[in-house]
Short mmCIF file of C-alpha atoms in Angstrom, two decimals:
data_model
loop_
_atom_site.label_atom_id
_atom_site.label_comp_id
_atom_site.label_asym_id
_atom_site.label_seq_id
_atom_site.Cartn_x
_atom_site.Cartn_y
_atom_site.Cartn_z
CA MET A 1 -199.79 -99.37 108.79
CA SER A 2 -196.70 -99.98 106.73
CA GLY A 3 -196.37 -103.38 105.09
CA ARG A 4 -192.63 -102.96 104.75
CA ALA A 5 -192.28 -102.28 108.44
CA ALA A 6 -194.33 -105.40 109.08
CA LEU A 7 -191.95 -107.45 106.95
CA LEU A 8 -188.86 -106.17 108.74
CA MET A 9 -190.51 -106.70 112.12
CA ALA A 10 -191.42 -110.28 111.28
CA ALA A 11 -187.87 -111.06 110.16
CA ALA A 12 -186.38 -109.43 113.24
CA PHE A 13 -188.83 -111.17 115.56
CA LEU A 14 -188.04 -114.59 114.12
CA SER A 15 -184.33 -114.02 114.36
CA GLU A 16 -184.42 -113.11 118.04
CA GLY A 17 -184.09 -116.33 119.93
CA THR A 18 -182.89 -118.27 116.93
CA LEU A 19 -180.15 -116.41 115.04
CA THR A 20 -179.04 -114.49 118.09
CA ALA A 21 -178.39 -117.70 119.98
CA TRP A 22 -176.00 -118.98 117.31
CA LEU A 23 -174.40 -115.78 116.09
CA LEU A 24 -172.12 -114.74 118.91
CA PRO A 25 -168.67 -116.28 119.11
CA GLU A 26 -168.22 -118.49 122.18
CA ALA A 27 -165.09 -116.59 123.17
CA TRP A 28 -167.11 -113.50 123.95
CA ALA A 29 -169.22 -115.28 126.53
CA ASP A 30 -166.65 -114.99 129.31
CA ARG A 31 -165.75 -111.38 128.79
CA ALA A 32 -169.03 -109.69 128.08
CA TRP A 33 -172.72 -110.41 128.16
CA VAL A 34 -173.59 -109.24 124.67
CA VAL A 35 -177.25 -109.65 123.81
CA PRO A 36 -177.99 -108.91 120.14
CA ALA A 37 -181.35 -107.19 119.79
CA PRO A 38 -182.30 -107.00 116.12
CA LEU A 39 -185.89 -106.42 117.15
CA LEU A 40 -184.99 -103.24 119.00
CA VAL A 41 -182.84 -101.99 116.14
CA VAL A 42 -185.64 -102.54 113.63
CA LEU A 43 -188.10 -100.82 115.96
CA VAL A 44 -185.88 -97.75 116.21
CA TYR A 45 -185.62 -97.67 112.42
CA VAL A 46 -189.37 -97.91 112.08
CA ALA A 47 -189.79 -95.17 114.67
CA ILE A 48 -187.45 -92.83 112.83
CA TYR A 49 -188.20 -93.58 109.20
CA VAL A 50 -191.85 -94.54 109.30
CA HIS A 51 -193.61 -93.16 112.35
CA ARG A 52 -193.09 -93.35 116.07
CA TYR A 53 -196.71 -94.30 116.78
CA GLU A 54 -196.41 -97.26 114.48
CA ALA A 55 -193.19 -98.32 116.22
CA LEU A 56 -194.98 -98.00 119.54
CA ALA A 57 -197.72 -100.36 118.42
CA TRP A 58 -195.34 -102.85 116.81
CA GLY A 59 -193.05 -102.75 119.84
CA PHE A 60 -195.88 -103.46 122.21
CA ALA A 61 -197.28 -106.27 120.09
CA ALA A 62 -193.92 -107.95 119.47
CA GLY A 63 -192.84 -107.50 123.07
CA LEU A 64 -196.07 -108.91 124.40
CA LEU A 65 -195.80 -111.93 122.12
CA GLN A 66 -192.24 -112.52 123.29
CA ASP A 67 -193.27 -112.21 126.91
CA VAL A 68 -196.05 -114.75 126.47
CA LEU A 69 -193.85 -117.14 124.48
CA TYR A 70 -191.09 -117.13 127.04
CA TYR A 71 -193.32 -116.70 130.10
CA GLY A 72 -190.87 -117.37 132.88
CA HIS A 73 -191.16 -114.69 135.50
CA ALA A 74 -193.68 -112.10 134.39
CA VAL A 75 -195.50 -110.84 131.32
CA GLY A 76 -195.15 -107.25 130.24
CA VAL A 77 -191.47 -106.40 130.69
CA ARG A 78 -190.42 -106.58 127.07
CA ALA A 79 -193.79 -105.29 125.86
CA PHE A 80 -193.53 -101.99 127.70
CA GLY A 81 -189.79 -101.70 127.37
CA LEU A 82 -189.73 -102.08 123.61
CA ALA A 83 -192.74 -99.84 123.09
CA ALA A 84 -191.41 -97.06 125.30
CA VAL A 85 -187.88 -97.14 123.89
CA ALA A 86 -189.08 -97.22 120.27
CA TYR A 87 -191.41 -94.29 120.82
CA ALA A 88 -188.81 -92.30 122.73
CA ALA A 89 -186.20 -92.93 120.03
CA GLY A 90 -188.55 -91.70 117.32
CA ALA A 91 -189.64 -88.68 119.30
CA ALA A 92 -186.09 -87.79 120.34
CA VAL A 93 -184.70 -87.90 116.81
CA ARG A 94 -187.52 -85.75 115.59
CA TRP A 95 -187.07 -83.35 118.51
CA PHE A 96 -183.32 -82.94 118.47
CA SER A 97 -182.31 -83.25 114.84
CA ARG A 98 -183.19 -84.52 111.43
CA PRO A 99 -183.07 -88.26 110.73
CA THR A 100 -179.39 -88.52 109.79
CA MET A 101 -177.10 -91.50 110.13
CA VAL A 102 -175.38 -90.17 113.24
CA ALA A 103 -178.73 -89.41 114.85
CA THR A 104 -180.01 -92.88 114.01
CA LEU A 105 -176.95 -94.64 115.39
CA ALA A 106 -177.00 -92.53 118.52
CA ALA A 107 -180.69 -93.35 118.93
CA VAL A 108 -179.94 -97.07 118.58
CA PHE A 109 -177.08 -96.91 121.09
CA ILE A 110 -178.96 -94.89 123.66
CA GLY A 111 -182.12 -96.87 123.03
CA CYS A 112 -180.33 -100.14 123.67
CA MET A 113 -178.75 -98.81 126.84
CA ALA A 114 -182.13 -97.53 127.99
CA PHE A 115 -183.85 -100.82 127.24
CA SER A 116 -181.07 -102.77 128.96
CA LEU A 117 -181.31 -100.45 131.92
CA PHE A 118 -185.07 -100.83 132.03
CA GLU A 119 -184.86 -104.65 131.95
CA PHE A 120 -182.12 -104.61 134.56
CA GLY A 121 -184.10 -102.26 136.78
CA VAL A 122 -187.29 -104.28 136.54
CA TYR A 123 -185.66 -107.63 137.24
CA ARG A 124 -183.38 -106.29 139.95
CA PHE A 125 -185.54 -103.85 141.86
CA TRP A 126 -189.15 -104.50 140.95
CA LEU A 127 -189.36 -108.28 140.57
CA ARG A 128 -186.15 -109.03 142.44
CA THR A 129 -185.30 -112.18 140.53
CA SER A 130 -181.72 -111.18 139.80
CA ASP A 131 -179.06 -109.58 141.95
CA VAL A 132 -176.42 -108.69 139.43
CA PRO A 133 -174.68 -105.56 140.70
CA ALA A 134 -175.27 -102.36 138.75
CA GLY A 135 -171.60 -101.76 138.04
CA TRP A 136 -171.22 -105.21 136.56
CA TRP A 137 -174.34 -104.67 134.49
CA ALA A 138 -173.03 -101.41 133.02
CA VAL A 139 -169.59 -102.65 132.12
CA ARG A 140 -170.30 -106.24 131.12
CA HIS A 141 -173.80 -106.05 129.69
CA GLY A 142 -175.13 -102.55 129.03
CA VAL A 143 -172.32 -100.97 127.06
CA PRO A 144 -171.06 -103.99 125.07
CA SER A 145 -174.59 -104.94 124.05
CA ALA A 146 -175.42 -101.40 122.99
CA LEU A 147 -172.18 -101.19 121.01
CA PHE A 148 -172.86 -104.47 119.27
CA ASN A 149 -176.35 -103.39 118.32
CA ALA A 150 -175.10 -100.00 117.16
CA VAL A 151 -172.59 -101.70 114.88
CA PHE A 152 -175.36 -103.93 113.58
CA ALA A 153 -177.49 -100.83 112.99
CA LEU A 154 -174.63 -99.23 111.06
CA ALA A 155 -174.29 -102.32 108.91
CA VAL A 156 -177.95 -102.31 107.97
CA TYR A 157 -178.40 -98.54 107.84
CA LEU A 158 -178.58 -98.03 104.09
CA PRO A 159 -180.67 -101.05 103.16
CA PHE A 160 -183.17 -100.63 106.00
CA ARG A 161 -183.55 -96.92 105.51
CA ARG A 162 -184.11 -97.21 101.77
CA PHE A 163 -186.51 -100.10 102.27
CA LEU A 164 -188.62 -98.21 104.78
CA GLU A 165 -188.55 -94.85 103.03
CA ARG A 166 -189.49 -96.25 99.67
CA GLY A 167 -192.63 -97.53 101.29
CA ARG A 168 -193.29 -94.17 102.81
CA THR A 169 -193.07 -91.98 99.71
CA ALA A 170 -195.98 -93.90 98.32
CA ARG A 171 -198.16 -92.87 101.28
CA GLU A 172 -199.12 -89.44 102.58
CA GLU A 173 -196.98 -87.73 105.14
CA ASP A 174 -198.83 -87.49 108.42
CA GLY A 175 -198.00 -85.92 111.73
CA ARG A 176 -194.50 -84.76 110.84
CA GLY A 177 -193.73 -81.11 111.35
CA MET B 1 -195.18 -78.31 123.75
CA LYS B 2 -196.07 -78.19 127.42
CA TRP B 3 -194.99 -81.38 129.11
CA ILE B 4 -196.49 -81.03 132.56
CA GLY B 5 -200.27 -81.20 132.55
CA SER B 6 -200.42 -82.32 128.95
CA ARG B 7 -202.22 -85.37 127.70
CA ARG B 8 -198.92 -87.15 127.03
CA LEU B 9 -198.12 -87.21 130.72
CA LEU B 10 -201.46 -88.86 131.40
CA VAL B 11 -200.72 -91.49 128.78
CA VAL B 12 -197.30 -92.18 130.29
CA LEU B 13 -198.78 -92.49 133.77
CA ALA B 14 -201.54 -94.75 132.54
CA ALA B 15 -198.95 -96.90 130.77
CA LEU B 16 -196.88 -97.15 133.94
CA ILE B 17 -199.90 -98.20 135.95
CA VAL B 18 -200.86 -100.84 133.40
CA PHE B 19 -197.26 -102.07 133.33
CA ALA B 20 -197.08 -102.39 137.10
CA ALA B 21 -200.41 -104.19 137.16
CA LEU B 22 -199.52 -106.57 134.35
CA THR B 23 -196.12 -107.56 135.65
CA GLY B 24 -197.30 -107.69 139.24
CA LEU B 25 -200.22 -109.94 138.41
CA THR B 26 -198.31 -112.32 136.19
CA PHE B 27 -195.27 -112.55 138.44
CA SER B 28 -194.71 -115.98 139.95
CA ARG B 29 -198.30 -117.06 139.54
CA ARG B 30 -198.79 -120.28 137.78
CA PHE B 31 -201.64 -119.40 135.48
CA PRO B 32 -202.94 -122.47 133.71
CA VAL B 33 -202.07 -122.57 130.06
CA THR B 34 -204.75 -120.92 127.93
CA PHE B 35 -205.89 -121.72 124.42
CA VAL B 36 -204.68 -118.38 123.07
CA GLU B 37 -201.26 -118.92 124.56
CA ASN B 38 -201.07 -122.39 123.06
CA ALA B 39 -202.10 -121.17 119.63
CA ALA B 40 -199.56 -118.34 119.66
CA LYS B 41 -196.85 -120.60 120.99
CA ASP B 42 -197.28 -123.41 118.55
CA THR B 43 -197.42 -121.23 115.46
CA VAL B 44 -194.56 -118.93 116.32
CA VAL B 45 -192.32 -121.58 117.80
CA ALA B 46 -192.84 -123.82 114.77
CA LEU B 47 -191.32 -121.06 112.62
CA GLN B 48 -188.58 -120.34 115.11
CA GLY B 49 -187.79 -124.02 115.29
CA LEU B 50 -187.10 -124.18 111.58
CA LEU B 51 -184.57 -121.39 111.82
CA TYR B 52 -182.97 -122.61 115.04
CA ARG B 53 -182.60 -126.19 113.84
CA ALA B 54 -181.17 -125.00 110.54
CA LEU B 55 -178.57 -122.95 112.35
CA ALA B 56 -177.77 -125.80 114.69
CA ALA B 57 -177.15 -128.01 111.68
CA VAL B 58 -174.93 -125.39 110.08
CA SER B 59 -173.00 -124.94 113.28
CA ALA B 60 -172.55 -128.67 113.66
CA PHE B 61 -171.35 -128.97 110.08
CA ALA B 62 -168.90 -126.11 110.52
CA GLY B 63 -167.64 -127.81 113.65
CA ASP B 64 -167.14 -131.01 111.72
CA VAL B 65 -165.20 -129.32 108.96
CA ARG B 66 -163.02 -127.59 111.53
CA SER B 67 -162.13 -130.76 113.30
CA ILE B 68 -161.44 -133.01 110.31
CA TRP B 69 -157.73 -132.60 110.80
CA ILE B 70 -157.83 -133.98 114.33
CA VAL B 71 -160.08 -136.91 113.46
CA TYR B 72 -157.21 -139.36 113.50
CA GLU B 73 -156.29 -138.55 117.09
CA GLU B 74 -159.88 -138.63 118.14
CA ASN B 75 -160.33 -141.99 116.49
CA ARG B 76 -157.49 -143.45 118.48
CA GLU B 77 -158.83 -142.08 121.74
CA LEU B 78 -162.31 -143.27 120.93
CA ARG B 79 -161.09 -146.80 120.38
CA GLN B 80 -159.60 -146.81 123.86
CA THR B 81 -162.77 -145.33 125.29
CA LEU B 82 -164.77 -148.01 123.53
CA PHE B 83 -162.75 -150.77 125.20
CA ARG B 84 -163.30 -149.15 128.57
CA TYR B 85 -166.99 -148.80 127.75
CA VAL B 86 -167.36 -152.43 126.81
CA ARG B 87 -165.72 -153.39 130.08
CA ASP B 88 -168.02 -151.02 131.99
CA VAL B 89 -171.12 -152.40 130.31
CA GLN B 90 -170.16 -155.87 131.34
CA ARG B 91 -169.68 -154.71 134.93
CA LEU B 92 -173.00 -152.84 134.75
CA ASN B 93 -174.79 -155.96 133.63
CA GLU B 94 -173.27 -157.86 136.51
CA LEU B 95 -174.36 -155.19 138.97
CA GLU B 96 -177.86 -154.98 137.56
CA TYR B 97 -178.30 -158.70 137.90
CA GLU B 98 -177.03 -158.64 141.47
CA ASN B 99 -179.30 -155.68 142.22
CA GLU B 100 -182.36 -157.56 140.98
CA ARG B 101 -181.52 -160.61 143.04
CA LEU B 102 -180.95 -158.57 146.17
CA LYS B 103 -184.23 -156.73 145.68
CA GLU B 104 -185.99 -160.07 145.36
CA ALA B 105 -184.27 -161.30 148.48
CA LEU B 106 -185.41 -158.25 150.42
CA ARG B 107 -188.89 -158.69 149.01
CA PHE B 108 -189.18 -155.24 147.43
CA THR B 109 -192.67 -154.46 146.26
CA GLU B 110 -193.16 -153.94 142.55
CA GLU B 111 -193.63 -150.25 143.20
CA GLN B 112 -190.34 -149.93 144.99
CA LYS B 113 -188.55 -151.74 142.22
CA ARG B 114 -189.87 -149.34 139.62
CA MET B 115 -188.83 -146.26 141.56
CA ASN B 116 -185.45 -145.67 140.00
CA ARG B 117 -186.24 -146.62 136.43
CA TYR B 118 -186.04 -143.29 134.76
CA VAL B 119 -187.17 -142.73 131.20
CA TRP B 120 -184.89 -140.44 129.23
CA ARG B 121 -186.79 -138.59 126.50
CA ILE B 122 -184.71 -136.84 123.90
CA ALA B 123 -185.84 -133.38 122.84
CA GLN B 124 -184.58 -130.72 120.46
CA VAL B 125 -184.21 -127.11 121.49
CA VAL B 126 -186.14 -124.86 119.13
CA SER B 127 -185.69 -121.41 120.59
CA ASP B 128 -183.77 -119.48 123.22
CA SER B 129 -185.07 -116.51 125.18
CA PRO B 130 -183.48 -113.22 124.10
CA ASP B 131 -183.98 -111.79 127.58
CA PRO B 132 -180.80 -112.21 129.64
CA TYR B 133 -182.68 -112.13 132.95
CA ASN B 134 -185.29 -114.68 131.95
CA ARG B 135 -183.31 -117.71 130.87
CA ILE B 136 -185.81 -119.96 129.16
CA VAL B 137 -185.31 -122.34 126.26
CA VAL B 138 -188.15 -123.99 124.39
CA ILE B 139 -188.03 -127.67 123.51
CA ASN B 140 -190.22 -129.57 121.09
CA LEU B 141 -191.83 -131.98 123.53
CA GLY B 142 -195.07 -131.03 125.18
CA SER B 143 -197.99 -132.33 127.17
CA LYS B 144 -199.00 -134.57 124.27
CA ASP B 145 -195.69 -136.39 124.80
CA GLY B 146 -196.24 -136.76 128.50
CA ILE B 147 -194.04 -133.94 129.72
CA ARG B 148 -195.03 -132.44 133.05
CA GLU B 149 -193.81 -129.45 135.02
CA GLN B 150 -190.77 -129.83 137.29
CA MET B 151 -189.18 -132.59 135.19
CA ALA B 152 -185.41 -132.43 135.03
CA VAL B 153 -183.72 -131.47 131.78
CA VAL B 154 -180.23 -132.78 131.15
CA ALA B 155 -177.77 -131.94 128.38
CA SER B 156 -174.46 -133.59 127.61
CA GLY B 157 -172.49 -132.76 130.69
CA GLY B 158 -175.12 -132.44 133.31
CA LEU B 159 -178.29 -130.89 134.63
CA VAL B 160 -179.40 -127.92 132.60
CA GLY B 161 -182.74 -126.94 134.09
CA LEU B 162 -186.33 -127.80 134.91
CA ILE B 163 -189.50 -127.87 132.85
CA GLU B 164 -191.39 -124.77 133.79
CA ARG B 165 -194.43 -124.49 131.57
CA VAL B 166 -196.00 -127.12 129.34
CA HIS B 167 -197.98 -126.58 126.12
CA PRO B 168 -199.35 -129.29 123.88
CA PHE B 169 -196.34 -129.47 121.55
CA HIS B 170 -193.62 -127.43 123.23
CA SER B 171 -192.37 -126.80 126.73
CA ASN B 172 -190.44 -124.02 128.42
CA VAL B 173 -187.32 -125.03 130.30
CA ARG B 174 -186.05 -122.75 133.06
CA LEU B 175 -182.25 -122.96 133.01
CA LEU B 176 -180.10 -123.27 136.12
CA THR B 177 -178.54 -119.93 135.23
CA ASP B 178 -181.85 -118.35 136.19
CA LEU B 179 -181.70 -119.51 139.82
CA ASN B 180 -181.59 -116.83 142.46
CA ALA B 181 -181.77 -117.47 146.18
CA ALA B 182 -183.43 -114.17 146.95
CA SER B 183 -186.14 -114.50 144.33
CA PRO B 184 -189.60 -115.69 145.36
CA ASP B 185 -189.93 -117.28 141.97
CA SER B 186 -186.98 -119.63 142.08
CA LYS B 187 -187.00 -123.37 142.80
CA ALA B 188 -183.96 -124.98 144.37
CA VAL B 189 -182.57 -128.39 143.43
CA SER B 190 -181.71 -130.81 146.22
CA VAL B 191 -178.28 -132.36 145.77
CA TRP B 192 -175.55 -134.21 147.56
CA ILE B 193 -171.93 -135.06 146.88
CA ARG B 194 -171.26 -138.31 145.14
CA GLY B 195 -169.52 -140.65 147.52
CA LYS B 196 -170.52 -138.68 150.61
CA GLU B 197 -174.29 -138.91 150.33
CA ASP B 198 -174.90 -139.39 154.00
CA SER B 199 -173.32 -136.21 155.20
CA THR B 200 -173.40 -133.66 152.41
CA PHE B 201 -177.01 -132.92 151.56
CA GLY B 202 -177.58 -129.40 150.27
CA LEU B 203 -179.59 -127.17 147.93
CA ILE B 204 -178.51 -125.60 144.67
CA ASP B 205 -180.43 -122.37 144.88
CA ASP B 206 -178.42 -119.59 143.31
CA TYR B 207 -176.43 -118.79 140.19
CA ASP B 208 -174.08 -115.84 140.01
CA PRO B 209 -173.70 -114.49 136.45
CA THR B 210 -170.64 -112.50 137.44
CA THR B 211 -168.65 -115.63 138.32
CA GLY B 212 -170.54 -118.31 136.41
CA LEU B 213 -170.84 -120.51 139.52
CA LEU B 214 -173.78 -122.15 141.24
CA THR B 215 -174.15 -122.00 145.00
CA MET B 216 -174.90 -125.11 147.02
CA SER B 217 -176.19 -124.00 150.38
CA LYS B 218 -177.60 -125.38 153.63
CA ILE B 219 -174.91 -128.05 153.89
CA ASP B 220 -174.28 -129.40 157.33
CA ARG B 221 -171.51 -127.46 159.03
CA ASN B 222 -169.52 -130.53 159.84
CA ALA B 223 -169.67 -132.02 156.38
CA LEU B 224 -166.41 -132.48 154.54
CA VAL B 225 -166.67 -130.62 151.25
CA GLU B 226 -163.52 -130.50 149.14
CA GLU B 227 -162.55 -128.95 145.87
CA GLY B 228 -163.25 -131.35 143.04
CA ASP B 229 -166.15 -133.14 144.70
CA VAL B 230 -168.87 -134.06 142.26
CA VAL B 231 -172.32 -132.72 143.04
CA VAL B 232 -175.25 -134.87 141.91
CA THR B 233 -179.00 -134.56 142.36
CA ALA B 234 -180.39 -136.33 145.38
CA GLY B 235 -183.70 -137.40 143.91
CA LEU B 236 -185.46 -137.83 147.19
CA GLY B 237 -189.21 -137.57 147.08
CA GLY B 238 -189.89 -139.49 143.90
CA VAL B 239 -190.56 -136.49 141.70
CA PHE B 240 -187.10 -135.37 140.69
CA PRO B 241 -184.54 -137.91 139.47
CA GLY B 242 -181.41 -138.66 141.44
CA GLY B 243 -177.85 -139.20 140.37
CA ILE B 244 -177.72 -136.53 137.69
CA VAL B 245 -174.43 -134.64 137.71
CA VAL B 246 -174.79 -130.95 138.39
CA GLY B 247 -171.19 -129.80 138.66
CA ASP B 248 -167.91 -129.83 140.56
CA VAL B 249 -167.14 -128.04 143.81
CA VAL B 250 -164.76 -125.11 143.42
CA SER B 251 -164.70 -123.76 146.96
CA SER B 252 -166.59 -123.94 150.22
CA GLU B 253 -167.18 -121.57 153.07
CA GLU B 254 -169.19 -121.16 156.23
CA SER B 255 -172.40 -119.23 155.89
CA ALA B 256 -172.71 -115.77 157.39
CA ILE B 257 -174.37 -116.99 160.57
CA GLY B 258 -172.14 -120.04 160.83
CA ILE B 259 -174.89 -122.63 161.14
CA THR B 260 -174.46 -124.14 157.71
CA LYS B 261 -171.88 -124.36 155.01
CA SER B 262 -172.14 -123.39 151.40
CA ALA B 263 -170.08 -124.33 148.37
CA LYS B 264 -169.49 -122.85 144.96
CA VAL B 265 -170.14 -125.34 142.20
CA LYS B 266 -168.99 -125.02 138.62
CA PRO B 267 -171.79 -126.41 136.46
CA ARG B 268 -170.78 -129.20 134.09
CA ALA B 269 -173.37 -128.48 131.43
CA SER B 270 -172.97 -125.68 128.95
CA PHE B 271 -175.97 -123.35 128.79
CA ARG B 272 -175.25 -121.80 125.42
CA ARG B 273 -176.17 -123.09 121.99
CA LEU B 274 -178.20 -125.95 123.36
CA ASP B 275 -179.05 -128.45 120.68
CA TYR B 276 -180.31 -131.77 122.06
CA VAL B 277 -181.43 -132.31 125.62
CA PHE B 278 -182.93 -135.14 127.63
CA VAL B 279 -186.03 -134.80 129.72
CA VAL B 280 -185.98 -137.29 132.58
CA GLU B 281 -189.27 -138.89 133.48
CA VAL B 282 -189.64 -140.44 136.89
CA PRO B 283 -192.31 -143.14 136.78
CA GLN B 284 -195.02 -142.16 139.21
CA ALA B 285 -195.98 -144.72 141.77
CA GLU B 286 -199.63 -144.85 142.78
CA GLY B 287 -200.46 -142.64 145.69
CA VAL B 288 -197.57 -140.25 145.07
CA ALA B 289 -198.80 -136.77 144.16
CA PRO B 290 -197.31 -135.59 140.83
#
């Protein structure tokens, strides 16, 4: 278990629900439903630059804690969503290419879309607590959110990657290749 | 790597089954609050609260700096408002006195007199759910402060939501933007239009994120509902307070079957960047179930 990943995860977890509430400009609220997801971005980074199994575990733990903290409708949505998307991002980057910047950003963008889609699908079709139409979701929520998070991922690419990889060179490589 | 028939597929299927079970079991069941949940909540939310409050302070300060150049105008307007306020307070005092005398004359019981004395508890918001389909904010009042489920939460402007889950030191507030008429999990708010209380009773039971409007439904078909009418909570039943502004009517229409009317209401409260809110306590009379 990587201590550096733990540090990043803790910072990201604390900022979701606090920083994210204050960060977005008010003017955006009418035009798009942007939801910053630093937790998901950090999870994708951990999945790519540390190990996807570790991201799976962290994603599940952080998601479960968030679900319990904000227990409104049901527990388990964010837990499984974050875990699955983090693992898939790590596995996909390893499967399709090497961990480059483009691959990482694409993984963050697609991962955010997938997570958004998963949340939307669960709340719309499984739990039926929301009836936002799918077209509206895609244009107003899915794509703008994913873009915002991808830009955030670009901004933190170098520092996060160096931070995580420096921790990794000190440990043995396992399970890669 | 063979995908079909491999162990990974089994893991994915097992995960899906566990997911369906977990969400299905926890959906819209009011599990009593457990010790583990309380412990997790109070530790994590304490940390989140520090960050959220710090940001709220920064945002407030930035707002102050931005508006320094219009302070003079505001000052002038505030003076006028103050005069109107002083006049209104005097009128209020007169009305309160008259109210007391009339209640005495009608021989109200002590219980009846206490019914509409609401206690407004101020609370700070410490964290905001990152999930856009689960609109919950956490405030720093809990069961130790006497908060109970279903209490109304009001911000500057109007009704913001209801207390949904109570822990010893914090509570979850379900915002009005989470209401959905089709959801089995959603609780409607009974309201009427100020000035037309006798004829315009209805339920706020739905919020549409695409338009940003609440829906007031089940209004009597013959009721006169006009644009600009002010919708306030009805407060019947002694559990939920009455007279709290919810919003203003934007449009009205007949329902699909034609038996009732519904209206679109623009909420007065803002649901973003919540800072301070009030929790309204309705004093419980004996014999009324909480």
